[in-house]
Amino acid sequence: MHFLDDHYGHVDTSDFYRHCQNTARVVDPYSALAKLFVLPMETLPGGISRVRFLLVAAHQISEGLTMYSWMSHFLSLLNTPDSELSASLPKLLEPESFQKRLPLPQEDHYPPIRGTRARQRWFWTLTLILRHIRKPLPPAFPNPLRRLIPRPHAIPMSPTYDKTLNYTRTPPLNSFACQSILSPSTTARLHHLCHEAGVSIGSGCFALCGMVMMELEEARHPYTPAASRKPFIGSFPLNPRQFFNHHAALDSLMLAFSDGLVLPFLSSDLDPEGRFRLLARSAHRQLRIYQKRLRKEDEAKLGARSPGRVIATNYIAAVERAEAKLPPQLRTGVTPQGAYPANVNFSGATCGVSSVGRTDAMLKQGTYSLDGKEAVEKRFVADFRSLDMGVRVRDDEFLIGIGGSAEHVFVNVSYDANAIDEVRVEEWRRRMEGVLEGGETARL
């Protein structure tokens, strides 16, 4: 934990976040897998103060849903009396107690393949062959926000926070962020259209991202014939807990990945509401496959992308990636696929889209009252106001994170600024906020 007011009287949150993302690694895995920065306190009217925290955590232990669970618990700890916290410390710091509370890694939750040893081998054999013969997804149109010529090197940050951050190394690429909040009227319109189309809000958000990317692609390449337009493909992470039948607290990373979701290219000349409904229904059909609880009979389904094989195919892909990342002299040359290489998608997705759903069920303003008799008696009360999240990206990534409540939908984007143009990202943000609104802002 680091208190920034030991060194700085004022810290701009967005600027400090950008520096954390574009300097040497903040977390040293040999000492800790997370680091909490406490920004200088701001005094507000009425005896209230605002405190901002910035938590940097290794991706090995956290993802979006886990982070909301952690922040909810963190808020609870802030509202626990000092006497209770002090009394609990001796027990919590006992090695035996500490070991019991450590969450298991995701791999320890993988369900075993049912049946005899022969049946288990048959399952893995089928999975490998299905990865070999499966039909790849069609080529997608590339991200229209990309630069014509990528920057070869990251731009180093000025040493503004050199008392706290390490500026001796610059990452291979710049990882930048973009935040956007849909207005209450746009959010209400989104909810109405999703209800009208009979789809989930998550499917609607996926369709919204696809619509905006299609409009930007059309604006960048206006003379491409309609028959030559490629589809939008959004890669997306899955919450695999349902595949584990794991219903405990969201206390550690659990993540799986699909090949992607394909949406047909629709021209902006078409009615916006009609486009949205068609794309949302297409997204809903593809997403709901992964939203159902895994049944026993799903294991036997002969589909390379069936839910029953998601965990198995992710495991095989992880083994392949681990081998590929080794230096050539350390590679074993052994592949799980043997003589039957996997049939992969070579074109890549247009972008990544991830939805955490309704966040107000996990963390919301007003959980703890800052006024009234209870606040006076406690003398110290902390309540939640907002939470933004992002990741350090890899080459060419443009990762869209979506969540919200009944009143607002928020969008947090992390992107490779060496490959993606910041000016175009700002145009993307403007269109995301206006595509469902009436008037000129919805048009190109």
Short mmCIF file of C-alpha atoms in Angstrom, two decimals:
data_model
loop_
_atom_site.label_atom_id
_atom_site.label_comp_id
_atom_site.label_asym_id
_atom_site.label_seq_id
_atom_site.Cartn_x
_atom_site.Cartn_y
_atom_site.Cartn_z
CA MET A 1 0.00 0.00 0.00
CA HIS A 2 1.28 3.46 -0.96
CA PHE A 3 -0.08 6.82 0.20
CA LEU A 4 0.54 9.34 -2.57
CA ASP A 5 -0.01 12.35 -0.31
CA ASP A 6 3.36 11.54 1.26
CA HIS A 7 4.83 12.94 -1.97
CA TYR A 8 2.17 14.90 -3.85
CA GLY A 9 -0.47 17.41 -2.78
CA HIS A 10 -2.71 16.71 -5.77
CA VAL A 11 -2.85 13.78 -8.20
CA ASP A 12 -4.96 13.62 -11.36
CA THR A 13 -6.48 10.13 -11.28
CA SER A 14 -6.60 9.57 -15.05
CA ASP A 15 -3.05 10.82 -15.51
CA PHE A 16 -1.68 8.64 -12.71
CA TYR A 17 -3.52 5.63 -14.15
CA ARG A 18 -1.94 6.25 -17.57
CA HIS A 19 1.51 6.41 -15.97
CA CYS A 20 0.88 3.14 -14.11
CA GLN A 21 0.03 1.48 -17.43
CA ASN A 22 3.03 2.85 -19.31
CA THR A 23 5.98 2.54 -16.96
CA ALA A 24 7.81 -0.51 -15.63
CA ARG A 25 5.59 -3.17 -14.08
CA VAL A 26 3.94 -1.86 -10.91
CA VAL A 27 3.61 -5.32 -9.35
CA ASP A 28 6.64 -7.43 -8.47
CA PRO A 29 5.30 -11.02 -8.39
CA TYR A 30 8.11 -12.12 -6.08
CA SER A 31 6.82 -9.86 -3.31
CA ALA A 32 3.10 -9.33 -4.00
CA LEU A 33 0.49 -9.79 -6.72
CA ALA A 34 -1.30 -6.50 -6.06
CA LYS A 35 -0.53 -2.95 -5.00
CA LEU A 36 -2.96 -0.35 -3.64
CA PHE A 37 -2.37 3.37 -4.13
CA VAL A 38 -4.27 5.82 -1.91
CA LEU A 39 -4.62 9.17 -3.67
CA PRO A 40 -4.68 12.48 -1.75
CA MET A 41 -7.96 13.17 0.04
CA GLU A 42 -10.27 15.93 -1.18
CA THR A 43 -12.48 17.87 1.25
CA LEU A 44 -16.09 18.42 0.17
CA PRO A 45 -18.88 20.51 1.75
CA GLY A 46 -20.79 19.09 4.71
CA GLY A 47 -17.88 17.41 6.47
CA ILE A 48 -17.48 14.83 3.68
CA SER A 49 -14.20 13.82 2.06
CA ARG A 50 -13.52 12.03 -1.22
CA VAL A 51 -10.80 9.40 -1.35
CA ARG A 52 -9.75 7.67 -4.55
CA PHE A 53 -7.93 4.35 -4.65
CA LEU A 54 -6.06 2.75 -7.52
CA LEU A 55 -5.54 -1.00 -7.27
CA VAL A 56 -3.08 -2.70 -9.60
CA ALA A 57 -3.48 -6.48 -9.58
CA ALA A 58 -1.83 -9.26 -11.55
CA HIS A 59 -4.17 -10.77 -14.12
CA GLN A 60 -3.30 -14.21 -12.71
CA ILE A 61 -5.58 -13.48 -9.75
CA SER A 62 -8.26 -11.08 -10.98
CA GLU A 63 -10.77 -10.24 -13.71
CA GLY A 64 -13.82 -7.99 -13.90
CA LEU A 65 -16.28 -9.94 -11.75
CA THR A 66 -13.64 -10.74 -9.14
CA MET A 67 -12.67 -7.07 -8.91
CA TYR A 68 -16.25 -6.05 -8.14
CA SER A 69 -16.40 -8.70 -5.42
CA TRP A 70 -13.12 -7.47 -3.94
CA MET A 71 -14.23 -3.83 -3.99
CA SER A 72 -17.49 -4.73 -2.25
CA HIS A 73 -15.52 -6.49 0.50
CA PHE A 74 -13.05 -3.60 0.66
CA LEU A 75 -15.94 -1.18 1.23
CA SER A 76 -17.22 -3.46 4.00
CA LEU A 77 -13.79 -3.43 5.67
CA LEU A 78 -13.66 0.37 5.54
CA ASN A 79 -16.93 0.45 7.47
CA THR A 80 -15.82 -2.10 10.07
CA PRO A 81 -14.85 -0.52 13.43
CA ASP A 82 -11.13 -0.36 14.19
CA SER A 83 -11.61 -2.47 17.30
CA GLU A 84 -13.10 -5.36 15.29
CA LEU A 85 -10.34 -5.19 12.67
CA SER A 86 -7.61 -5.16 15.33
CA ALA A 87 -9.20 -8.08 17.19
CA SER A 88 -9.38 -10.18 14.01
CA LEU A 89 -5.77 -9.64 12.89
CA PRO A 90 -4.02 -12.25 15.09
CA LYS A 91 -6.31 -15.00 13.83
CA LEU A 92 -6.15 -13.85 10.20
CA LEU A 93 -2.34 -13.80 10.22
CA GLU A 94 -1.94 -17.35 11.52
CA PRO A 95 -0.30 -19.43 8.74
CA GLU A 96 -2.95 -22.16 8.95
CA SER A 97 -5.79 -19.64 8.73
CA PHE A 98 -4.04 -17.82 5.91
CA GLN A 99 -3.62 -21.00 3.87
CA LYS A 100 -7.28 -21.94 4.27
CA ARG A 101 -8.44 -18.57 2.96
CA LEU A 102 -6.23 -18.53 -0.12
CA PRO A 103 -8.45 -19.15 -3.16
CA LEU A 104 -7.61 -22.13 -5.31
CA PRO A 105 -6.31 -21.51 -8.84
CA GLN A 106 -8.81 -21.91 -11.64
CA GLU A 107 -7.28 -25.21 -12.77
CA ASP A 108 -8.10 -26.83 -9.42
CA HIS A 109 -11.79 -26.25 -10.14
CA TYR A 110 -11.76 -28.03 -13.50
CA PRO A 111 -14.32 -30.85 -13.34
CA PRO A 112 -12.90 -34.30 -14.14
CA ILE A 113 -14.09 -36.04 -17.28
CA ARG A 114 -16.64 -38.61 -16.19
CA GLY A 115 -16.38 -42.34 -16.76
CA THR A 116 -13.62 -44.90 -17.17
CA ARG A 117 -10.05 -44.19 -18.22
CA ALA A 118 -10.94 -45.36 -21.74
CA ARG A 119 -13.88 -42.95 -21.91
CA GLN A 120 -11.70 -40.08 -20.71
CA ARG A 121 -9.12 -40.80 -23.41
CA TRP A 122 -11.91 -40.98 -25.99
CA PHE A 123 -13.19 -37.56 -24.87
CA TRP A 124 -9.74 -35.97 -25.30
CA THR A 125 -9.19 -37.71 -28.64
CA LEU A 126 -12.49 -36.38 -29.97
CA THR A 127 -11.70 -32.90 -28.67
CA LEU A 128 -8.35 -32.86 -30.50
CA ILE A 129 -9.89 -34.12 -33.75
CA LEU A 130 -12.74 -31.62 -33.51
CA ARG A 131 -10.20 -28.80 -33.15
CA HIS A 132 -8.50 -30.16 -36.28
CA ILE A 133 -11.58 -30.45 -38.51
CA ARG A 134 -13.65 -27.51 -37.28
CA LYS A 135 -14.49 -24.80 -39.76
CA PRO A 136 -12.73 -21.53 -38.93
CA LEU A 137 -14.79 -18.40 -38.48
CA PRO A 138 -14.97 -16.19 -41.59
CA PRO A 139 -12.38 -13.41 -41.94
CA ALA A 140 -13.47 -10.26 -40.07
CA PHE A 141 -12.96 -6.68 -41.11
CA PRO A 142 -10.01 -5.26 -39.17
CA ASN A 143 -10.40 -2.60 -36.52
CA PRO A 144 -11.19 0.66 -38.36
CA LEU A 145 -9.51 2.67 -35.59
CA ARG A 146 -6.07 1.33 -36.42
CA ARG A 147 -3.25 3.58 -37.60
CA LEU A 148 -2.12 3.39 -41.23
CA ILE A 149 1.42 2.85 -39.95
CA PRO A 150 1.77 1.57 -36.36
CA ARG A 151 4.21 3.34 -34.08
CA PRO A 152 7.33 1.16 -33.79
CA HIS A 153 8.00 2.07 -30.15
CA ALA A 154 6.06 3.21 -27.11
CA ILE A 155 6.24 6.87 -26.12
CA PRO A 156 7.93 7.10 -22.68
CA MET A 157 6.14 8.95 -19.90
CA SER A 158 7.65 12.02 -18.26
CA PRO A 159 8.79 11.14 -14.69
CA THR A 160 5.89 12.95 -13.02
CA TYR A 161 5.48 10.34 -10.27
CA ASP A 162 9.06 9.11 -9.98
CA LYS A 163 8.82 8.88 -6.19
CA THR A 164 6.23 6.13 -6.62
CA LEU A 165 6.61 4.58 -10.08
CA ASN A 166 9.60 3.08 -11.88
CA TYR A 167 10.48 5.00 -15.06
CA THR A 168 13.67 3.07 -15.87
CA ARG A 169 11.83 0.82 -18.34
CA THR A 170 9.28 1.66 -21.03
CA PRO A 171 6.85 -1.10 -22.06
CA PRO A 172 7.01 -2.31 -25.69
CA LEU A 173 3.71 -0.56 -26.44
CA ASN A 174 1.55 2.20 -24.96
CA SER A 175 -1.57 0.96 -23.19
CA PHE A 176 -4.18 3.74 -23.14
CA ALA A 177 -7.76 3.93 -21.88
CA CYS A 178 -11.03 5.53 -22.94
CA GLN A 179 -14.13 5.89 -20.75
CA SER A 180 -17.67 6.55 -21.91
CA ILE A 181 -21.06 6.65 -20.18
CA LEU A 182 -24.31 6.35 -22.12
CA SER A 183 -26.83 8.99 -21.09
CA PRO A 184 -30.00 7.97 -19.20
CA SER A 185 -32.05 8.54 -22.38
CA THR A 186 -29.71 6.37 -24.49
CA THR A 187 -29.66 3.69 -21.79
CA ALA A 188 -33.47 3.71 -21.61
CA ARG A 189 -33.64 3.41 -25.40
CA LEU A 190 -31.18 0.51 -25.32
CA HIS A 191 -33.26 -1.29 -22.67
CA HIS A 192 -36.46 -0.66 -24.65
CA LEU A 193 -35.02 -2.01 -27.91
CA CYS A 194 -33.59 -5.09 -26.16
CA HIS A 195 -36.95 -5.80 -24.50
CA GLU A 196 -38.72 -5.30 -27.82
CA ALA A 197 -36.33 -7.71 -29.57
CA GLY A 198 -36.53 -10.27 -26.74
CA VAL A 199 -32.79 -10.26 -26.07
CA SER A 200 -30.54 -9.67 -23.06
CA ILE A 201 -28.95 -6.29 -22.36
CA GLY A 202 -25.55 -7.93 -22.83
CA SER A 203 -26.54 -9.01 -26.34
CA GLY A 204 -27.73 -5.47 -27.02
CA CYS A 205 -24.42 -4.02 -25.86
CA PHE A 206 -22.57 -6.43 -28.14
CA ALA A 207 -24.78 -5.33 -31.05
CA LEU A 208 -24.15 -1.69 -30.18
CA CYS A 209 -20.38 -2.21 -30.37
CA GLY A 210 -20.78 -4.01 -33.69
CA MET A 211 -22.97 -1.24 -35.14
CA VAL A 212 -20.46 1.48 -34.27
CA MET A 213 -17.52 -0.48 -35.68
CA MET A 214 -19.46 -1.14 -38.90
CA GLU A 215 -20.26 2.56 -39.29
CA LEU A 216 -16.63 3.51 -38.74
CA GLU A 217 -15.44 0.85 -41.20
CA GLU A 218 -17.96 2.11 -43.75
CA ALA A 219 -16.76 5.69 -43.26
CA ARG A 220 -13.12 4.68 -43.66
CA HIS A 221 -13.73 2.55 -46.77
CA PRO A 222 -16.89 4.02 -48.36
CA TYR A 223 -16.38 2.50 -51.81
CA THR A 224 -16.16 -1.17 -50.80
CA PRO A 225 -19.02 -3.07 -52.52
CA ALA A 226 -21.66 -4.45 -50.16
CA ALA A 227 -20.96 -8.00 -51.34
CA SER A 228 -17.31 -7.63 -50.33
CA ARG A 229 -17.99 -6.39 -46.80
CA LYS A 230 -16.59 -8.73 -44.16
CA PRO A 231 -18.49 -9.42 -40.91
CA PHE A 232 -17.76 -8.00 -37.48
CA ILE A 233 -16.18 -10.52 -35.11
CA GLY A 234 -15.94 -9.74 -31.42
CA SER A 235 -13.78 -11.96 -29.27
CA PHE A 236 -15.11 -12.24 -25.75
CA PRO A 237 -14.18 -13.85 -22.44
CA LEU A 238 -16.51 -16.25 -20.68
CA ASN A 239 -17.36 -16.65 -17.02
CA PRO A 240 -16.70 -20.40 -16.77
CA ARG A 241 -17.96 -20.84 -13.19
CA GLN A 242 -21.19 -22.38 -14.43
CA PHE A 243 -19.15 -25.03 -16.27
CA PHE A 244 -17.47 -25.92 -12.96
CA ASN A 245 -20.78 -25.82 -11.04
CA HIS A 246 -18.79 -23.37 -8.92
CA HIS A 247 -21.12 -21.13 -6.94
CA ALA A 248 -18.80 -19.86 -4.19
CA ALA A 249 -17.75 -16.23 -3.79
CA LEU A 250 -16.07 -14.54 -6.75
CA ASP A 251 -12.73 -14.45 -4.94
CA SER A 252 -10.20 -15.23 -7.68
CA LEU A 253 -9.66 -15.29 -11.41
CA MET A 254 -11.86 -17.59 -13.46
CA LEU A 255 -11.71 -16.94 -17.16
CA ALA A 256 -12.26 -18.81 -20.41
CA PHE A 257 -12.38 -17.66 -24.01
CA SER A 258 -14.57 -18.34 -27.01
CA ASP A 259 -13.51 -18.14 -30.65
CA GLY A 260 -15.67 -15.07 -31.11
CA LEU A 261 -19.11 -13.87 -32.04
CA VAL A 262 -19.92 -13.11 -35.71
CA LEU A 263 -22.31 -10.33 -36.75
CA PRO A 264 -23.20 -9.66 -40.42
CA PHE A 265 -22.17 -6.32 -41.89
CA LEU A 266 -25.19 -4.00 -42.17
CA SER A 267 -25.05 -0.70 -44.03
CA SER A 268 -25.74 2.55 -42.18
CA ASP A 269 -28.29 3.32 -44.93
CA LEU A 270 -30.63 0.88 -43.20
CA ASP A 271 -32.93 1.92 -40.36
CA PRO A 272 -30.86 2.14 -37.12
CA GLU A 273 -33.49 0.39 -34.99
CA GLY A 274 -33.89 -2.39 -37.54
CA ARG A 275 -30.13 -2.86 -37.71
CA PHE A 276 -29.89 -2.97 -33.94
CA ARG A 277 -32.66 -5.56 -33.55
CA LEU A 278 -31.19 -7.84 -36.21
CA LEU A 279 -27.67 -7.65 -34.77
CA ALA A 280 -28.90 -8.03 -31.17
CA ARG A 281 -30.88 -11.17 -32.04
CA SER A 282 -27.88 -12.62 -33.84
CA ALA A 283 -25.67 -11.87 -30.82
CA HIS A 284 -28.26 -13.31 -28.44
CA ARG A 285 -28.46 -16.62 -30.34
CA GLN A 286 -24.69 -17.04 -30.14
CA LEU A 287 -24.21 -15.83 -26.56
CA ARG A 288 -26.95 -17.89 -24.94
CA ILE A 289 -25.08 -21.10 -25.81
CA TYR A 290 -22.55 -20.13 -23.13
CA GLN A 291 -25.05 -18.79 -20.60
CA LYS A 292 -26.83 -22.05 -19.83
CA ARG A 293 -25.77 -24.27 -16.97
CA LEU A 294 -23.72 -27.20 -18.23
CA ARG A 295 -25.66 -30.46 -18.20
CA LYS A 296 -24.25 -33.96 -18.01
CA GLU A 297 -25.24 -34.78 -21.59
CA ASP A 298 -23.46 -31.66 -22.91
CA GLU A 299 -20.10 -33.42 -22.50
CA ALA A 300 -21.00 -35.87 -25.24
CA LYS A 301 -22.04 -33.30 -27.86
CA LEU A 302 -19.90 -33.50 -30.98
CA GLY A 303 -19.25 -29.83 -31.52
CA ALA A 304 -15.84 -28.16 -31.53
CA ARG A 305 -17.42 -25.09 -29.95
CA SER A 306 -20.03 -26.79 -27.76
CA PRO A 307 -20.17 -25.65 -24.10
CA GLY A 308 -19.14 -29.08 -22.88
CA ARG A 309 -15.75 -28.66 -24.56
CA VAL A 310 -15.02 -25.04 -23.68
CA ILE A 311 -12.81 -25.86 -20.70
CA ALA A 312 -11.00 -28.68 -22.50
CA THR A 313 -10.25 -26.61 -25.61
CA ASN A 314 -9.12 -23.66 -23.49
CA TYR A 315 -6.76 -25.96 -21.61
CA ILE A 316 -5.24 -27.31 -24.83
CA ALA A 317 -4.87 -23.79 -26.23
CA ALA A 318 -3.13 -22.69 -23.01
CA VAL A 319 -0.61 -25.53 -23.34
CA GLU A 320 0.05 -24.49 -26.95
CA ARG A 321 0.51 -20.83 -25.99
CA ALA A 322 2.91 -21.72 -23.17
CA GLU A 323 5.06 -23.68 -25.62
CA ALA A 324 4.97 -20.88 -28.21
CA LYS A 325 6.10 -18.25 -25.69
CA LEU A 326 9.27 -20.14 -24.75
CA PRO A 327 12.57 -19.17 -26.39
CA PRO A 328 13.31 -21.47 -29.36
CA GLN A 329 16.07 -23.31 -27.50
CA LEU A 330 13.69 -24.19 -24.64
CA ARG A 331 10.76 -25.44 -26.69
CA THR A 332 9.99 -29.14 -26.48
CA GLY A 333 8.60 -29.47 -30.00
CA VAL A 334 5.71 -31.48 -28.57
CA THR A 335 2.17 -30.35 -29.34
CA PRO A 336 -1.04 -31.78 -27.81
CA GLN A 337 -2.53 -31.96 -31.30
CA GLY A 338 0.14 -34.34 -32.57
CA ALA A 339 -0.24 -34.91 -36.31
CA TYR A 340 -3.60 -33.10 -36.40
CA PRO A 341 -2.96 -29.33 -36.00
CA ALA A 342 -5.84 -27.18 -34.85
CA ASN A 343 -7.78 -25.29 -37.50
CA VAL A 344 -7.52 -21.75 -36.12
CA ASN A 345 -8.86 -18.35 -37.14
CA PHE A 346 -5.98 -16.56 -38.83
CA SER A 347 -7.69 -13.21 -39.46
CA GLY A 348 -8.34 -12.33 -35.81
CA ALA A 349 -11.30 -10.46 -34.36
CA THR A 350 -12.28 -6.86 -35.09
CA CYS A 351 -12.03 -6.10 -31.36
CA GLY A 352 -12.74 -7.63 -27.96
CA VAL A 353 -16.01 -7.14 -26.08
CA SER A 354 -16.65 -8.09 -22.46
CA SER A 355 -19.77 -7.52 -20.36
CA VAL A 356 -19.99 -7.83 -16.58
CA GLY A 357 -23.75 -7.16 -16.60
CA ARG A 358 -25.59 -5.27 -13.86
CA THR A 359 -22.90 -3.98 -11.54
CA ASP A 360 -25.27 -2.34 -9.05
CA ALA A 361 -26.13 -5.80 -7.74
CA MET A 362 -22.50 -6.14 -6.61
CA LEU A 363 -21.53 -2.57 -5.76
CA LYS A 364 -23.68 0.55 -5.69
CA GLN A 365 -23.90 4.04 -4.27
CA GLY A 366 -25.99 4.39 -1.12
CA THR A 367 -25.01 1.09 0.50
CA TYR A 368 -23.81 3.10 3.50
CA SER A 369 -25.52 6.37 4.47
CA LEU A 370 -23.26 9.41 4.86
CA ASP A 371 -25.81 11.45 6.80
CA GLY A 372 -28.29 10.85 9.56
CA LYS A 373 -28.05 9.50 13.08
CA GLU A 374 -26.21 6.29 12.16
CA ALA A 375 -23.38 8.21 10.45
CA VAL A 376 -23.01 10.51 13.47
CA GLU A 377 -22.83 7.56 15.87
CA LYS A 378 -20.22 5.71 13.81
CA ARG A 379 -18.11 8.86 13.32
CA PHE A 380 -16.64 7.30 10.16
CA VAL A 381 -18.67 5.97 7.21
CA ALA A 382 -17.46 5.22 3.68
CA ASP A 383 -19.75 4.83 0.69
CA PHE A 384 -19.09 3.86 -2.93
CA ARG A 385 -19.27 6.32 -5.82
CA SER A 386 -17.73 4.87 -9.00
CA LEU A 387 -15.34 2.26 -10.34
CA ASP A 388 -13.34 2.18 -13.59
CA MET A 389 -11.28 -0.78 -14.77
CA GLY A 390 -8.78 -1.53 -17.48
CA VAL A 391 -5.92 -3.84 -18.42
CA ARG A 392 -2.46 -3.66 -19.93
CA VAL A 393 -3.12 -4.69 -23.50
CA ARG A 394 -1.17 -6.79 -25.96
CA ASP A 395 -0.34 -6.03 -29.60
CA ASP A 396 -3.24 -4.57 -31.66
CA GLU A 397 -5.82 -5.06 -28.90
CA PHE A 398 -8.89 -2.87 -28.48
CA LEU A 399 -10.80 -4.31 -25.51
CA ILE A 400 -14.27 -2.99 -24.68
CA GLY A 401 -15.60 -3.58 -21.16
CA ILE A 402 -19.30 -2.92 -20.59
CA GLY A 403 -21.50 -2.87 -17.48
CA GLY A 404 -24.02 -0.66 -15.76
CA SER A 405 -27.35 -0.28 -14.05
CA ALA A 406 -30.94 0.59 -14.94
CA GLU A 407 -29.93 4.26 -15.30
CA HIS A 408 -26.56 4.13 -17.03
CA VAL A 409 -24.40 1.90 -19.20
CA PHE A 410 -20.66 2.51 -18.89
CA VAL A 411 -17.95 1.55 -21.33
CA ASN A 412 -14.26 1.21 -20.40
CA VAL A 413 -11.81 0.58 -23.24
CA SER A 414 -8.17 -0.47 -23.04
CA TYR A 415 -6.22 -0.31 -26.29
CA ASP A 416 -2.78 -0.54 -27.88
CA ALA A 417 -1.99 3.09 -28.71
CA ASN A 418 0.91 2.02 -30.94
CA ALA A 419 -1.58 0.36 -33.29
CA ILE A 420 -4.79 2.32 -32.57
CA ASP A 421 -5.18 6.03 -33.35
CA GLU A 422 -6.20 8.16 -30.33
CA VAL A 423 -8.13 10.61 -32.53
CA ARG A 424 -10.17 7.77 -34.02
CA VAL A 425 -10.82 6.40 -30.53
CA GLU A 426 -12.38 9.72 -29.56
CA GLU A 427 -14.60 9.48 -32.65
CA TRP A 428 -15.56 5.95 -31.57
CA ARG A 429 -16.52 7.25 -28.12
CA ARG A 430 -18.69 9.99 -29.62
CA ARG A 431 -20.51 7.53 -31.85
CA MET A 432 -21.04 5.03 -29.03
CA GLU A 433 -22.79 7.72 -27.01
CA GLY A 434 -24.89 8.95 -29.95
CA VAL A 435 -25.69 5.97 -32.17
CA LEU A 436 -29.07 5.30 -30.50
CA GLU A 437 -29.95 8.96 -30.08
CA GLY A 438 -32.11 10.79 -32.60
CA GLY A 439 -30.82 13.59 -34.79
CA GLU A 440 -27.51 14.15 -36.48
CA THR A 441 -25.32 12.58 -33.79
CA ALA A 442 -26.59 9.17 -34.82
CA ARG A 443 -25.54 9.65 -38.44
CA LEU A 444 -22.13 9.49 -40.06
#
